Amino acid sequence: MPPQRSTGTDSEAEHPRYAGQYLLEARLGSGGMGIVHLARSASGLRLAVKVVHAEFSQDPEFRGRFRQEVAAARRVSGAFTAPVVDADPDAERPWMATLFIPGPTLAEHVKRNGALSVDRLRHLMAGLAEALRDIHRAGVVHRDLKPSNVLLAEDGPKVIDFGISRPADSELRTETGKLIGTPPFMAPEQFSRPRHVGPAADVFALGSVIVHAATGSGPFDSDSPYLVAYQVVHDEPDLTGVPQELLDLVERCLAKEPEDRPTPDELMTALRSVSASYDTRAFIPEQRTGERKTAPPARDVTRRPRHERPEGSEAKTHAAVAKKGGRRWRLPAVSALAVLAAGAVAVGAFAWPGGTQTPASARKEVALPSRSGGFGPWDVKLTSAGAKTVEQPQCTYGAHRLYCVRPGALAVAVDPANGKVLWSRPDPGWRNSDVPGAPVVSGGLVQILSRGGQRLTALDPSTGKTRWDRDTTRYEGGVAHAGGVVLLTGHGSEVTALDAATGKRLWQHVLPGLSSPRFSSYGDGVAYAVSRDGSRTRVASVDPETGVVNWQRRLDQALNLVHAQAGALWFTSTDNQQYTDAVVRYDVADRTVKRVELPVPLVAAQAVVHGDTAYLLADGGTLVAVSTRTSAQLWRLETSVSWSSAPTLAGDRLYLSAADGRLLAVDTARGALLGQTRARLAGDRGSLISALPAPLTADGRVYATAPDGSLFAVDGRDPSGW
C-alpha cells in the first residue's frame, strides 16, 4: 500500500514532497527535531532523509545545532554509521540525507521480539565497541547512544543520530535550554561533571544499551526521570538477567568513574576471550520499511522489583519497575538541580575532539633518544595562553623553518630541529569565527590569509614583521599561489596577479572561457585554472607572471585536478552521488585521456600521485593504490581512520593524520601500515575541527599537528619506533 500522508495541524502533518532533489516516499520515524523519510535519488538510490520541523527551522539555535549534527555525521561516516550523502542546513526546511540502512532499531527489535540471545549480545557489544572506536577516532563523542540510535543491519549494528537535539522528547535540559541526552543512558559525569564528558561516557551508555538488549529494561529504570538521574549518579546498576559471560564487562562499562571503564579497544579484546564459540556471524534483522508490521509477542524477562533487591538508597527503595517501551522524559533544570546532590546539570555541546579525561595542559612530553643524525622527536604546544578552546595548528615548511597559524596568532615560526618557537606574531583582530588557513612561503615571504579570507599579509620569514598586506574581501577567498605570484579571483571571474615579494600588481583581466576558475600549482612554474560546468570540466595552463593562457581544454567529465607532472595532468572523477569512481590521466601533447575505473567507488577520496601511481584515501579510512599505466588497482588497505587529512608522499612512504592526532605511515610498495604515533586529543576545551592539516616532510623527518594544539616531529625513517 502507498505510504500514508499525515493530516492535521501539528508538525507531523508537515510532509514536503522533496528535500533538495530527493523524492520523499514514506515516513520512517519522527522525533522532536524532525521527521525521517525514506527517499530516493534520481538514480534510484534509497536514502533516509531527516527534515527539521518547520517550527524549529526558523530558530537560529536549532539551525546551528543541525549544522553541527551534519558536520559530526560527515566526520564519522564509515563502516559503523550511516554515510552522509547530501545535506542542506541552510534550506527553508533544513535536511540531511544518509544511505538507507534496512533493519530495525535495537529498541524496535527488543520491543517486538524480546531480549537477544547471548551470542547476539556478544555480536552487538563487539559491533558497538568497534563503532565507538571509529567515532572517537574521528574526534566525536556521541553523548546520546541508546537503543533507538542503534540500527541492526545485516553487516552489524550502525550508530546513528549525532544531533542530540530533541526538544519535544523532553530530554534533560540545562538552565539555558540545551539538550544533553536521555537520562537512562547517560553517564554520571553528564550530570555531575558536564565539562569533563569524554569518550568514556559513550562506553557507559554502551553498557546500558547491552543491559536493555539483554533484559528489555535499562540498568537504571524508574517511572520518574528524577529518580533515574539520582540512581545513575549514586546507585549500583540492576543487572538482573544479564548473561554471566558478559556480566563483568557490563559492570566495568557502568563504572561510576570514567577512568575505571574500558576503552572500546579493550572491550573488543576482552570479547574475543569471553568464549571460544564467539559467534561473529552477522545479525540478520527484519527489514525496515515505511509501513508498520504486526509484531510477534515479546518474550518476558523476569526481573526482581527494586524493593526485593539488596538494600540501597531511598530512591532505589521507592522506585517502581519501569515499563518496557519508548518512554520519553521532560525534566526541568531547576528540579534536576534539586534532585541531584552532585551539582550543576550540564552543558549542551554534543561533540568535541576531546577523547581523554586528562587536560592537555597536564600532560608532559618526554623526548625520545635520537634515531637519525642526532635528531630526537619533539612536541610543542602552540595553544595561546588563556584560550577558551584548543584549535589544531595549520603549518607549512619553507626556508628551513616551520610556519604555523593558530587562533590569536597571525603566525608562529618554529625551529624544525628541536621545536623551539623562534618568533610569534599576535593577531589582535582575530575573531572566534575565523578559520585560518595554512601559510604559504612564496616570493621569499610567509603569506598568511586571515580574517576568514579577508586579508592577505606577507611576513618577513626571519622576524615576522609585515612586508606588505592587502584587503582580499572582494576576492571571496579565491586566493592561490604559483611560483612567486599570488592569484586572486574576484567577481565576474576577473583574475588579479600580485608579485608575492612586493605585493605589486602584475596583471588583471578575465581569462576567456573560464567561469570562476580555481588555481593550482605543482612546482612546475605553471598555474592550472579549472572550472566546472555541470558534467564538463575546463582546464587551462596559465603563465602566472603574464596571465597568458598557454592552452585550454574541455573534458566531458566532472573532474577534480589532483596533480601535474611531465606534461600530464591527473584528475579524480566523481559520480552524481559524489563518490570517487575513477582516476583520469590527461596527456597534454597528444590530448589523450586515460580513465581507470575503481573496482569499488570511494567516498570523497583525496589523492596524491607519484610516477604512474595514484594513491586515494577515502572517508572511512580506505586507502588504495591505482596504476594509470596498467589500469589496475595495486593494493587496498583499511587504515581504520574514519576521518583523516589528505595523504602526503615522501619517497616510498605515505603519511596521513587522523582526527584524534595520530600520525600513520604506510609502505607505498606493499600497502602495509608501518607504524603510528599515539593519539593527541584535546581536553575539555576542544572544539570541532573543520579541516585536518596534512603532514609535512623534510630531511627524513615528518611534522604533524594534533587537536590538542601541538606540533610534533618524528623520524620518518623509523615508523615502527613511533
XYZ file of C-alpha atoms in Angstrom:
722
model
C 0.000 0.000 0.000
C 1.247 3.554 -0.595
C 2.630 5.419 2.384
C 0.114 7.429 4.336
C 0.471 11.181 4.404
C -0.349 12.813 7.708
C -3.108 15.316 8.035
C -3.749 17.850 10.735
C -2.107 20.967 12.045
C 0.790 19.636 14.099
C 4.349 19.229 12.877
C 3.707 15.616 11.880
C 1.378 16.893 9.187
C 4.227 18.780 7.517
C 5.340 16.321 4.850
C 7.156 18.020 1.994
C 7.322 16.222 -1.335
C 11.044 16.792 -1.876
C 14.150 17.575 0.158
C 16.534 19.120 -2.336
C 16.417 16.777 -5.349
C 15.298 13.747 -3.325
C 11.750 12.392 -3.556
C 10.319 11.605 -0.115
C 8.363 8.345 -0.384
C 7.425 7.330 3.165
C 7.937 8.289 6.782
C 10.344 6.076 8.721
C 10.057 7.815 12.070
C 9.698 11.075 13.916
C 11.454 12.827 16.761
C 11.273 16.166 18.478
C 13.579 17.847 15.977
C 12.299 16.440 12.708
C 10.916 13.617 10.602
C 12.994 10.903 8.925
C 11.731 9.919 5.478
C 12.506 7.067 3.135
C 13.573 8.763 -0.100
C 15.096 8.036 -3.489
C 17.681 9.869 -5.520
C 17.376 10.440 -9.258
C 19.390 7.262 -9.866
C 17.149 5.192 -7.585
C 19.442 5.072 -4.549
C 17.441 4.595 -1.338
C 18.117 7.226 1.315
C 16.999 8.166 4.801
C 16.341 11.917 4.808
C 15.925 13.845 8.038
C 13.870 17.049 7.624
C 13.689 19.539 10.502
C 10.207 20.519 11.690
C 9.023 23.854 10.324
C 8.536 25.239 13.838
C 12.247 24.846 14.557
C 13.630 25.766 11.140
C 13.284 29.465 11.955
C 15.187 29.137 15.221
C 18.876 30.138 14.721
C 19.957 27.970 17.676
C 18.400 24.860 16.172
C 19.830 25.642 12.752
C 23.263 25.930 14.323
C 22.769 22.655 16.164
C 21.652 20.951 12.970
C 24.778 22.210 11.186
C 26.807 20.625 13.987
C 24.925 17.368 13.527
C 25.670 17.372 9.791
C 29.351 18.156 10.434
C 29.676 15.382 13.019
C 27.820 12.832 10.883
C 30.078 13.604 7.909
C 33.185 13.188 10.039
C 32.189 9.743 11.284
C 30.707 8.430 8.021
C 32.132 4.940 7.692
C 31.538 1.240 8.202
C 29.707 1.672 11.516
C 27.436 4.621 10.764
C 25.050 5.725 8.041
C 27.200 7.607 5.463
C 26.066 11.143 4.681
C 25.164 11.573 1.008
C 23.964 15.182 0.938
C 22.671 17.921 3.231
C 21.433 21.490 3.192
C 21.421 23.053 6.684
C 20.542 26.428 5.127
C 17.384 25.308 3.296
C 13.998 26.693 4.309
C 13.440 23.292 5.937
C 16.975 22.047 6.768
C 17.603 18.424 5.797
C 20.279 15.728 5.721
C 20.343 12.599 3.528
C 22.173 9.417 4.543
C 22.256 5.988 2.951
C 19.185 3.981 3.915
C 20.127 1.006 6.078
C 17.493 -1.769 6.102
C 16.810 -3.129 9.551
C 15.005 -2.104 12.751
C 16.442 -0.121 15.605
C 17.517 -2.121 18.643
C 14.624 -0.554 20.570
C 12.130 -1.770 17.954
C 13.635 -5.253 17.830
C 13.594 -5.751 21.623
C 10.060 -4.410 21.899
C 8.784 -6.775 19.195
C 10.911 -9.867 19.790
C 12.172 -9.644 23.358
C 15.710 -9.984 24.667
C 18.632 -11.024 22.463
C 20.379 -14.368 22.884
C 23.832 -14.395 24.439
C 25.503 -14.918 21.036
C 23.641 -11.949 19.584
C 24.521 -9.868 22.639
C 28.217 -10.596 22.139
C 27.931 -9.663 18.479
C 26.070 -6.453 19.365
C 28.581 -5.482 22.042
C 31.555 -6.096 19.732
C 29.911 -4.128 16.917
C 29.126 -1.160 19.149
C 32.665 -1.200 20.556
C 34.029 -1.071 17.000
C 31.636 1.747 16.163
C 32.643 3.799 19.208
C 36.316 3.251 18.451
C 35.718 4.681 14.961
C 33.589 7.573 16.232
C 36.090 8.529 18.926
C 38.990 8.360 16.489
C 37.126 10.940 14.420
C 37.185 13.234 17.463
C 33.460 12.946 18.213
C 31.674 11.971 21.424
C 28.134 10.804 20.646
C 26.603 11.555 24.077
C 23.255 10.009 23.196
C 23.900 6.325 22.490
C 20.665 4.442 23.212
C 18.651 1.570 21.696
C 16.705 3.835 19.344
C 20.014 5.166 17.935
C 21.342 1.696 17.057
C 20.274 0.170 13.730
C 20.525 -3.619 13.364
C 21.840 -4.006 9.822
C 22.809 -7.227 8.070
C 26.521 -6.480 8.455
C 26.357 -5.402 12.083
C 24.998 -2.573 14.235
C 25.143 1.012 12.981
C 25.178 4.058 15.257
C 23.009 6.941 14.070
C 21.752 10.368 15.153
C 24.543 12.759 16.079
C 22.224 15.673 16.725
C 21.211 15.160 20.384
C 18.544 17.862 19.770
C 15.062 16.596 20.577
C 13.093 19.338 22.331
C 9.721 17.635 22.037
C 11.108 14.425 23.537
C 11.850 16.324 26.765
C 15.320 15.053 27.394
C 17.231 16.678 30.246
C 17.987 20.386 29.827
C 20.295 22.922 31.367
C 19.272 26.352 32.568
C 19.904 27.626 29.043
C 17.638 25.033 27.462
C 20.375 22.981 25.768
C 19.869 19.243 25.404
C 22.389 16.749 26.683
C 20.985 13.240 26.314
C 18.486 10.656 27.532
C 18.653 10.086 31.337
C 18.518 6.230 31.450
C 21.538 6.039 29.107
C 23.595 8.966 30.421
C 26.836 8.591 32.370
C 27.197 10.029 35.893
C 29.600 12.723 34.728
C 26.990 14.033 32.294
C 25.028 15.089 35.383
C 27.788 15.951 37.850
C 30.860 16.964 35.792
C 29.459 18.001 32.411
C 32.581 19.882 31.339
C 34.627 16.707 31.617
C 32.473 14.432 29.487
C 34.546 12.415 27.049
C 34.514 9.113 25.164
C 34.109 7.152 28.419
C 30.530 8.477 28.631
C 29.716 6.606 25.423
C 31.174 3.404 26.933
C 28.855 3.838 29.931
C 25.928 4.211 27.507
C 27.085 1.072 25.671
C 26.806 -0.863 28.943
C 23.268 0.447 29.468
C 22.321 -0.460 25.890
C 23.556 -4.043 26.383
C 21.512 -4.361 29.588
C 18.446 -3.192 27.675
C 19.133 -5.678 24.875
C 19.581 -8.493 27.418
C 16.596 -7.755 29.645
C 14.230 -5.333 27.932
C 14.933 -2.685 30.597
C 17.837 -0.454 31.443
C 20.145 -0.762 34.477
C 18.634 2.411 35.957
C 14.887 2.367 35.395
C 12.079 4.224 37.094
C 8.816 5.913 36.238
C 10.425 9.135 37.416
C 13.257 10.755 35.428
C 14.411 12.426 38.651
C 14.979 9.049 40.295
C 16.702 7.735 37.185
C 19.139 10.660 37.349
C 19.783 10.016 41.061
C 20.306 6.288 40.502
C 22.788 6.854 37.665
C 24.937 9.064 39.886
C 24.620 7.219 43.228
C 23.219 3.682 42.908
C 24.572 0.399 41.625
C 23.063 -0.803 38.322
C 20.441 -3.549 38.261
C 21.998 -6.269 36.097
C 19.436 -8.994 36.741
C 19.062 -11.037 33.561
C 22.439 -10.105 32.008
C 24.205 -13.332 30.892
C 27.031 -14.384 33.199
C 29.541 -14.355 30.325
C 29.042 -10.635 29.810
C 28.333 -9.561 33.381
C 31.882 -8.496 34.248
C 32.306 -6.458 31.052
C 28.960 -4.721 31.523
C 29.808 -3.903 35.143
C 33.112 -2.372 34.021
C 31.325 -0.275 31.387
C 28.952 1.025 34.078
C 31.695 2.091 36.499
C 30.914 5.442 38.111
C 34.353 6.907 37.360
C 35.267 7.364 33.658
C 38.844 6.177 34.149
C 37.575 2.833 35.523
C 35.740 1.991 32.302
C 37.379 0.027 29.466
C 38.158 1.657 26.143
C 36.439 0.320 23.014
C 39.690 -1.427 22.016
C 39.903 -3.102 25.435
C 36.294 -4.230 25.106
C 36.972 -5.796 21.712
C 39.992 -7.640 23.087
C 38.060 -8.881 26.117
C 35.141 -10.068 23.989
C 37.437 -12.304 21.964
C 38.318 -14.191 25.145
C 34.782 -14.341 26.559
C 34.019 -17.574 24.736
C 35.789 -19.826 22.276
C 32.478 -20.161 20.472
C 32.122 -16.401 19.964
C 29.644 -16.079 17.122
C 30.861 -13.491 14.612
C 28.084 -14.069 12.136
C 26.104 -11.015 11.190
C 22.829 -10.310 12.928
C 20.142 -10.680 10.256
C 17.290 -8.387 11.257
C 13.845 -7.820 9.906
C 13.720 -5.241 7.141
C 12.729 -1.665 7.820
C 10.147 -0.047 5.551
C 7.803 2.875 5.691
C 4.950 0.682 6.920
C 4.341 -0.944 10.296
C 4.316 -4.682 10.740
C 2.337 -6.760 13.207
C 4.788 -7.612 15.959
C 5.049 -11.114 17.423
C 4.649 -11.418 21.203
C 7.785 -10.324 23.067
C 9.490 -12.799 25.359
C 9.289 -11.891 29.020
C 12.481 -11.405 31.015
C 11.816 -11.735 34.755
C 13.492 -9.151 36.949
C 13.006 -8.605 40.656
C 11.296 -5.366 41.714
C 13.722 -2.934 43.301
C 12.151 -3.320 46.765
C 13.151 -7.004 46.680
C 16.760 -6.281 45.733
C 19.697 -5.642 48.111
C 19.277 -2.656 50.379
C 20.117 0.682 48.777
C 19.156 4.327 48.770
C 15.673 5.670 49.410
C 15.356 6.462 45.731
C 16.064 2.803 44.928
C 13.562 1.574 47.513
C 10.624 3.579 46.253
C 11.253 3.358 42.512
C 8.789 1.303 40.523
C 9.844 -1.216 37.911
C 9.913 0.656 34.605
C 7.621 -0.428 31.817
C 9.040 -1.600 28.515
C 8.859 0.738 25.560
C 9.998 4.141 24.405
C 9.208 6.317 27.410
C 10.241 9.961 26.981
C 11.293 12.387 29.687
C 10.801 16.059 30.488
C 12.932 17.246 33.373
C 13.183 20.982 34.081
C 16.672 22.082 35.028
C 15.655 23.596 38.397
C 14.046 20.341 39.532
C 17.047 18.378 38.340
C 19.298 20.529 40.478
C 17.101 19.828 43.484
C 17.260 16.072 42.923
C 20.970 15.768 42.079
C 23.246 16.300 45.029
C 26.121 16.249 42.559
C 25.660 19.864 41.455
C 25.315 21.580 38.101
C 23.377 19.745 35.416
C 25.177 20.112 32.087
C 26.370 21.950 29.048
C 24.973 21.437 25.612
C 27.792 20.880 23.116
C 27.265 17.417 21.708
C 30.640 16.689 20.132
C 34.210 17.748 20.651
C 37.560 16.292 19.754
C 38.370 15.540 23.374
C 38.946 11.857 23.838
C 40.766 11.982 27.165
C 39.932 12.683 30.759
C 43.334 14.343 31.310
C 43.513 18.005 30.199
C 46.114 18.614 27.515
C 47.874 21.131 29.724
C 48.530 18.469 32.383
C 50.374 16.065 30.087
C 54.178 16.155 29.750
C 56.075 15.164 26.647
C 59.233 13.054 27.007
C 61.851 13.410 24.259
C 62.898 10.039 22.865
C 66.527 9.170 22.114
C 67.721 10.275 18.712
C 67.377 7.698 15.950
C 68.908 9.510 12.983
C 71.666 12.058 12.706
C 71.272 13.428 16.232
C 67.598 14.222 15.683
C 65.231 13.469 18.558
C 61.423 13.544 18.322
C 59.866 16.631 19.875
C 56.434 18.007 20.717
C 55.485 21.626 21.403
C 52.116 23.117 22.365
C 51.177 26.108 20.220
C 47.917 26.887 22.042
C 47.710 30.526 23.068
C 47.665 31.316 26.788
C 44.164 31.777 28.149
C 42.500 30.353 25.045
C 38.958 29.124 25.689
C 39.223 26.459 23.006
C 42.007 24.344 21.575
C 42.472 24.555 17.819
C 44.708 22.394 15.643
C 47.556 24.491 14.187
C 47.922 24.759 10.421
C 51.579 24.667 9.343
C 53.857 24.718 6.315
C 57.562 24.099 5.764
C 59.785 26.528 3.873
C 63.118 28.333 4.099
C 64.280 25.654 6.582
C 61.610 26.586 9.107
C 58.099 25.633 10.110
C 55.490 28.385 9.954
C 52.144 27.881 11.686
C 48.905 29.739 12.299
C 46.582 29.266 15.252
C 43.758 31.273 16.873
C 45.050 34.511 18.333
C 48.361 34.427 16.446
C 48.897 35.661 12.920
C 51.899 33.338 12.573
C 54.448 31.385 14.620
C 57.926 30.356 13.408
C 59.332 27.086 14.786
C 62.802 25.553 14.512
C 62.274 22.152 12.804
C 65.308 20.650 14.581
C 64.007 20.991 18.142
C 60.560 22.599 18.154
C 61.778 25.888 19.637
C 59.490 28.856 18.903
C 61.650 31.442 17.102
C 59.092 34.196 16.923
C 55.350 34.644 17.339
C 53.274 37.371 15.751
C 49.998 38.120 17.629
C 46.792 38.897 15.778
C 44.752 41.437 17.792
C 41.985 41.364 15.190
C 41.394 37.629 15.488
C 37.756 36.544 15.969
C 36.329 33.249 17.210
C 34.650 32.721 13.842
C 37.962 32.913 11.951
C 39.286 29.666 10.474
C 42.899 30.331 9.459
C 44.434 28.503 6.519
C 47.958 27.140 6.352
C 50.680 29.705 5.496
C 52.400 29.660 2.110
C 56.056 30.553 1.548
C 56.111 32.474 -1.744
C 58.337 35.232 -3.067
C 60.662 34.677 -0.126
C 57.935 35.747 2.319
C 55.419 33.960 4.564
C 51.954 34.585 3.107
C 49.094 34.498 5.667
C 45.415 34.590 4.683
C 43.473 35.656 7.784
C 40.162 37.203 8.947
C 38.164 34.483 7.253
C 39.919 35.053 3.928
C 39.527 38.831 4.031
C 43.188 39.873 4.445
C 46.446 38.642 2.945
C 49.583 39.538 4.905
C 53.184 38.886 3.788
C 55.670 38.484 6.664
C 59.449 38.523 6.820
C 60.415 34.871 7.496
C 63.249 35.878 9.876
C 61.431 38.395 12.064
C 57.682 38.033 11.448
C 57.377 41.717 10.570
C 54.837 42.746 7.932
C 56.338 43.430 4.499
C 53.024 44.129 2.791
C 49.324 43.324 3.178
C 46.143 43.589 1.149
C 42.386 43.505 1.728
C 41.069 40.418 -0.119
C 37.382 40.738 0.775
C 36.292 41.224 -2.841
C 38.063 38.051 -3.946
C 35.713 35.753 -1.999
C 38.575 33.644 -0.659
C 39.806 32.796 -4.183
C 43.488 33.180 -3.303
C 46.176 30.886 -4.754
C 49.954 30.873 -5.178
C 52.011 29.827 -8.203
C 55.740 30.302 -8.068
C 56.355 33.849 -6.885
C 52.879 35.093 -7.858
C 49.628 35.469 -5.875
C 46.467 34.891 -7.940
C 43.202 36.440 -6.742
C 39.877 35.503 -8.357
C 37.079 38.021 -7.914
C 33.619 38.840 -9.212
C 32.942 38.138 -12.865
C 35.874 35.684 -12.996
C 38.347 38.542 -13.149
C 41.826 37.454 -12.030
C 44.382 39.757 -10.396
C 48.034 38.717 -10.126
C 50.366 40.160 -7.474
C 54.123 39.868 -7.070
C 54.417 37.753 -3.901
C 57.616 39.558 -2.872
C 56.312 43.135 -3.143
C 52.508 42.938 -3.334
C 52.526 44.980 -6.561
C 50.013 44.155 -9.282
C 51.429 42.301 -12.284
C 48.273 41.988 -14.393
C 44.482 41.905 -14.154
C 41.983 40.510 -16.673
C 39.304 37.885 -17.287
C 40.540 34.526 -18.534
C 38.435 33.650 -21.612
C 36.262 30.532 -21.423
C 36.712 30.007 -17.677
C 33.930 30.666 -15.182
C 35.074 31.315 -11.589
C 38.357 29.440 -12.067
C 40.240 27.857 -9.201
C 44.029 27.753 -9.471
C 46.504 25.027 -8.542
C 50.258 24.800 -8.952
C 52.559 21.789 -8.671
C 56.022 23.307 -8.598
C 56.477 23.492 -12.370
C 56.100 27.268 -12.646
C 52.634 26.938 -14.216
C 49.229 27.833 -12.817
C 46.406 25.453 -13.761
C 42.977 27.057 -13.824
C 39.992 24.718 -13.503
C 36.291 25.494 -13.786
C 33.299 23.164 -13.733
C 30.094 23.456 -15.736
C 27.796 20.601 -14.783
C 29.331 17.390 -16.113
C 32.066 19.231 -18.040
C 35.440 20.439 -16.836
C 37.591 23.154 -18.376
C 41.278 23.299 -17.575
C 43.828 25.859 -18.744
C 47.568 26.313 -18.369
C 48.330 29.921 -17.421
C 51.650 31.750 -17.148
C 51.246 33.299 -13.675
C 53.637 36.191 -14.351
C 51.935 37.416 -17.539
C 48.425 35.957 -17.482
C 48.932 34.405 -20.917
C 46.892 31.227 -21.455
C 49.240 28.609 -22.903
C 46.480 26.133 -23.739
C 42.912 25.311 -22.733
C 40.964 22.039 -22.943
C 37.407 20.915 -22.301
C 36.925 17.459 -20.797
C 33.457 15.901 -20.866
C 33.556 14.622 -17.297
C 33.179 16.038 -13.784
C 36.820 16.047 -12.706
C 38.980 17.283 -9.838
C 42.597 18.160 -10.625
C 44.974 16.444 -8.172
C 48.422 16.526 -9.806
C 50.532 17.675 -12.753
C 53.914 16.375 -13.879
C 55.916 15.721 -17.066
C 53.298 17.052 -19.473
C 50.380 15.162 -17.918
C 47.509 16.037 -15.587
C 45.853 13.677 -13.121
C 42.243 14.005 -12.061
C 39.764 12.107 -9.946
C 36.263 11.557 -11.306
C 33.105 11.801 -9.192
C 29.679 10.330 -9.914
C 26.337 12.007 -9.252
C 26.388 10.711 -5.665
C 29.773 12.404 -5.080
C 31.633 9.090 -4.897
C 35.109 8.977 -6.432
C 34.767 6.363 -9.179
C 37.901 6.714 -11.367
C 41.369 8.166 -11.861
C 41.851 10.078 -15.114
C 45.184 10.901 -16.767
C 45.291 13.582 -19.474
C 48.387 13.895 -21.679
C 48.693 17.474 -22.860
C 50.777 16.925 -26.016
C 48.671 14.268 -27.730
C 45.390 15.162 -25.956
C 44.707 11.576 -24.934
C 42.544 10.728 -21.952
C 43.015 7.515 -19.991
C 40.333 6.632 -17.468
C 40.977 3.958 -14.830
C 37.780 2.844 -13.109
C 37.960 1.979 -9.423
C 36.690 -1.526 -8.566
C 34.668 -0.002 -5.719
C 33.821 3.737 -5.681
C 35.254 5.628 -2.712
C 33.573 8.232 -0.515
C 35.082 11.703 -1.028
C 38.579 10.415 -1.793
C 41.670 12.628 -1.563
C 44.505 11.735 -3.927
C 48.246 12.139 -4.411
C 50.289 10.923 -7.386
C 53.833 9.648 -7.860
C 55.024 8.412 -11.242
C 52.199 6.367 -12.774
C 50.552 5.556 -9.447
C 47.739 7.403 -7.745
C 47.038 6.888 -4.040
C 43.465 7.585 -2.954
C 42.364 7.966 0.681
C 38.610 7.883 1.270
C 36.434 8.997 4.149
C 36.199 5.919 6.328
C 39.901 5.101 6.005
C 40.102 3.066 2.808
C 43.435 3.636 1.032
C 44.029 2.277 -2.471
C 46.868 2.435 -4.990
C 45.940 2.577 -8.692
C 48.289 2.367 -11.680
C 47.418 4.546 -14.665
C 49.933 2.542 -16.702
C 48.369 -0.918 -16.198
C 44.845 0.303 -15.281
C 44.955 -1.969 -12.238
C 44.382 -1.493 -8.547
C 47.729 -2.408 -6.974
C 46.608 -2.780 -3.375
C 43.949 -1.782 -0.880
C 44.412 -1.037 2.834
C 41.797 -0.368 5.521
C 43.507 2.099 7.839
C 40.632 2.247 10.390
C 40.819 6.067 10.239
C 37.286 7.417 9.847
C 38.322 10.983 9.121
C 41.784 11.983 8.025
C 43.929 14.605 6.379
C 44.975 14.446 2.764
C 47.859 11.979 2.339
C 51.461 13.151 1.939
C 54.060 11.265 -0.150
C 57.776 11.150 0.610
C 59.889 8.505 -1.108
C 58.324 5.094 -0.598
C 56.245 6.276 2.364
C 52.796 7.777 2.587
C 51.761 9.701 5.699
C 48.353 10.784 6.966
C 46.950 12.401 10.112
C 43.851 11.114 11.915
C 41.285 13.275 13.696
C 42.494 12.011 17.084
C 46.014 13.329 16.423
C 47.636 10.070 15.333
C 50.201 10.162 12.532
C 50.257 6.997 10.387
C 52.886 5.751 7.938
C 52.167 3.361 5.054
C 54.573 1.480 2.771
C 53.563 2.510 -0.757
C 55.066 -0.638 -2.335
C 53.113 -3.163 -0.257
C 50.205 -1.170 1.099
C 51.203 -2.091 4.646
C 50.875 0.016 7.788
C 54.396 0.658 9.131
C 53.606 2.469 12.352
C 51.587 5.160 14.067
C 52.018 7.654 16.890
C 49.843 7.891 19.972
C 46.635 9.900 19.905
C 46.828 13.556 20.920
C 43.241 14.509 21.689
C 42.092 17.845 23.033
C 40.973 18.254 26.619
C 37.714 19.789 27.740
C 38.469 22.975 25.782
C 38.289 21.169 22.449
C 36.091 22.148 19.533
C 35.045 20.716 16.200
C 37.794 20.728 13.586
C 36.800 21.995 10.154
C 39.779 20.520 8.260
C 42.702 18.279 9.128
C 46.138 19.550 8.056
C 48.250 17.106 6.049
C 51.636 16.019 7.476
C 54.799 17.778 6.297
C 58.085 16.086 5.362
C 61.643 17.368 5.121
C 65.119 15.887 5.586
C 63.797 12.475 6.623
C 61.531 13.924 9.301
C 57.742 14.105 9.472
C 55.925 17.014 11.085
C 52.255 16.932 12.057
C 49.760 18.793 14.225
C 47.080 17.482 16.567
C 43.744 18.535 18.136
C 45.440 19.210 21.497
C 47.125 22.224 19.896
C 50.513 20.572 19.464
C 53.052 20.460 16.655
C 55.302 17.393 16.769
C 58.136 15.805 14.810
C 59.173 12.166 14.363
C 61.830 10.259 12.431
C 60.276 9.361 9.075
C 62.725 6.507 8.541
C 61.601 4.531 11.588
C 57.774 4.495 11.883
C 57.923 1.269 13.904
C 59.621 3.257 16.661
C 56.856 5.830 16.923
